[in-house]
PDB file of C-alpha atoms in Angstrom:
ATOM      1  CA  MET P   1     113.176 119.730 112.281  1.00  0.00           C
ATOM      2  CA  SER P   2     111.174 119.472 115.456  1.00  0.00           C
ATOM      3  CA  LEU P   3     110.228 116.126 116.953  1.00  0.00           C
ATOM      4  CA  MET P   4     106.576 116.693 116.056  1.00  0.00           C
ATOM      5  CA  ASP P   5     107.496 117.477 112.426  1.00  0.00           C
ATOM      6  CA  GLU P   6     109.568 114.311 112.262  1.00  0.00           C
ATOM      7  CA  ILE P   7     106.758 112.223 113.756  1.00  0.00           C
ATOM      8  CA  ALA P   8     104.262 113.747 111.307  1.00  0.00           C
ATOM      9  CA  THR P   9     106.577 112.895 108.412  1.00  0.00           C
ATOM     10  CA  LEU P  10     107.010 109.319 109.591  1.00  0.00           C
ATOM     11  CA  ASN P  11     103.329 108.831 110.412  1.00  0.00           C
ATOM     12  CA  LYS P  12     102.249 107.425 107.081  1.00  0.00           C
ATOM     13  CA  PRO P  13      98.942 105.615 106.795  1.00  0.00           C
ATOM     14  CA  ARG P  14      99.219 101.852 106.784  1.00  0.00           C
ATOM     15  CA  PRO P  15      98.413 100.220 103.469  1.00  0.00           C
ATOM     16  CA  GLN P  16      95.047  98.523 103.233  1.00  0.00           C
ATOM     17  CA  GLY P  17      96.535  95.331 101.856  1.00  0.00           C
ATOM     18  CA  CYS P  18      99.528  93.171 102.624  1.00  0.00           C
ATOM     19  CA  CYS P  19     102.931  93.338 100.951  1.00  0.00           C
ATOM     20  CA  VAL P  20     101.668  91.081  98.143  1.00  0.00           C
ATOM     21  CA  ALA P  21      98.831  93.503  97.384  1.00  0.00           C
ATOM     22  CA  GLU P  22     101.320  96.369  97.395  1.00  0.00           C
ATOM     23  CA  ALA P  23     103.505  94.476  94.936  1.00  0.00           C
ATOM     24  CA  LEU P  24     100.548  93.668  92.683  1.00  0.00           C
ATOM     25  CA  ALA P  25      99.607  97.353  92.640  1.00  0.00           C
ATOM     26  CA  GLY P  26     103.179  98.445  91.939  1.00  0.00           C
ATOM     27  CA  LEU P  27     104.052  95.999  89.183  1.00  0.00           C
ATOM     28  CA  ASP P  28     103.368  96.536  85.513  1.00  0.00           C
ATOM     29  CA  LYS P  29     100.466  94.580  84.045  1.00  0.00           C
ATOM     30  CA  GLN P  30     102.475  91.585  82.801  1.00  0.00           C
ATOM     31  CA  ASP P  31     104.494  91.216  86.001  1.00  0.00           C
ATOM     32  CA  ALA P  32     101.308  91.460  88.092  1.00  0.00           C
ATOM     33  CA  GLN P  33      99.760  88.697  85.989  1.00  0.00           C
ATOM     34  CA  ASP P  34     102.914  86.610  86.419  1.00  0.00           C
ATOM     35  CA  LEU P  35     102.796  87.138  90.183  1.00  0.00           C
ATOM     36  CA  GLU P  36      99.128  86.113  90.309  1.00  0.00           C
ATOM     37  CA  ALA P  37      99.992  82.970  88.323  1.00  0.00           C
ATOM     38  CA  ALA P  38     102.904  82.176  90.638  1.00  0.00           C
ATOM     39  CA  LEU P  39     100.711  82.647  93.704  1.00  0.00           C
ATOM     40  CA  GLY P  40      98.232  80.181  92.256  1.00  0.00           C
ATOM     41  CA  GLU P  41     100.856  77.562  91.464  1.00  0.00           C
ATOM     42  CA  ALA P  42     101.377  75.309  94.478  1.00  0.00           C
ATOM     43  CA  SER P  43     104.710  74.015  93.167  1.00  0.00           C
ATOM     44  CA  ILE P  44     106.273  77.499  93.442  1.00  0.00           C
ATOM     45  CA  GLN P  45     107.746  78.070  96.890  1.00  0.00           C
ATOM     46  CA  HIS P  46     106.748  81.091  98.974  1.00  0.00           C
ATOM     47  CA  ARG P  47     110.428  81.869  99.407  1.00  0.00           C
ATOM     48  CA  ALA P  48     111.018  82.079  95.634  1.00  0.00           C
ATOM     49  CA  ILE P  49     108.186  84.585  95.230  1.00  0.00           C
ATOM     50  CA  ALA P  50     109.445  86.660  98.153  1.00  0.00           C
ATOM     51  CA  LYS P  51     112.999  86.732  96.793  1.00  0.00           C
ATOM     52  CA  ALA P  52     111.758  87.836  93.365  1.00  0.00           C
ATOM     53  CA  LEU P  53     109.723  90.659  94.886  1.00  0.00           C
ATOM     54  CA  ILE P  54     112.614  91.766  97.102  1.00  0.00           C
ATOM     55  CA  ALA P  55     114.891  91.804  94.045  1.00  0.00           C
ATOM     56  CA  ARG P  56     112.439  94.195  92.396  1.00  0.00           C
ATOM     57  CA  GLY P  57     112.536  96.530  95.382  1.00  0.00           C
ATOM     58  CA  PHE P  58     109.327  95.548  97.161  1.00  0.00           C
ATOM     59  CA  ARG P  59     109.293  95.390 100.941  1.00  0.00           C
ATOM     60  CA  VAL P  60     108.454  91.802 101.695  1.00  0.00           C
ATOM     61  CA  GLY P  61     111.073  91.272 104.335  1.00  0.00           C
ATOM     62  CA  GLN P  62     113.111  88.145 104.607  1.00  0.00           C
ATOM     63  CA  ASP P  63     110.050  86.522 106.130  1.00  0.00           C
ATOM     64  CA  TRP P  64     108.406  84.636 103.271  1.00  0.00           C
ATOM     65  CA  LYS P  65     105.519  83.859 105.616  1.00  0.00           C
ATOM     66  CA  ALA P  66     103.700  86.930 104.282  1.00  0.00           C
ATOM     67  CA  ILE P  67     103.423  85.143 100.944  1.00  0.00           C
ATOM     68  CA  SER P  68     102.045  82.081 102.692  1.00  0.00           C
ATOM     69  CA  ARG P  69      99.472  84.134 104.600  1.00  0.00           C
ATOM     70  CA  HIS P  70      98.338  85.835 101.394  1.00  0.00           C
ATOM     71  CA  ARG P  71      97.985  82.508  99.586  1.00  0.00           C
ATOM     72  CA  LYS P  72      95.916  81.106 102.455  1.00  0.00           C
ATOM     73  CA  GLY P  73      93.717  84.204 102.655  1.00  0.00           C
ATOM     74  CA  GLU P  74      94.964  84.994 106.153  1.00  0.00           C
ATOM     75  CA  CYS P  75      96.511  88.411 105.447  1.00  0.00           C
ATOM     76  CA  SER P  76      95.067  91.908 105.792  1.00  0.00           C
ATOM     77  CA  CYS P  77      93.779  91.770 102.199  1.00  0.00           C
ATOM     78  CA  HIS P  78      91.219  89.182 103.136  1.00  0.00           C
ATOM     79  CA  ARG P  79      89.870  90.699 106.350  1.00  0.00           C
TER      80      ARG P  79
END
């Protein structure tokens, strides 16, 4: 494969939303509802939500701050 072919393969468009939006779109209906409920519950830690999403194969990274940004409306979903 040429360098240009490899670059073209790797050059995927960036998602419009953050990792939380990607997870919401990729989960089945019940799990998406559960995630929305968890996001709205202040007693549930960002880290717990991130770990649950990572366990289900979503790319959240070890940085649970993405969950915090989404909850605060500071992520790419809200721009």
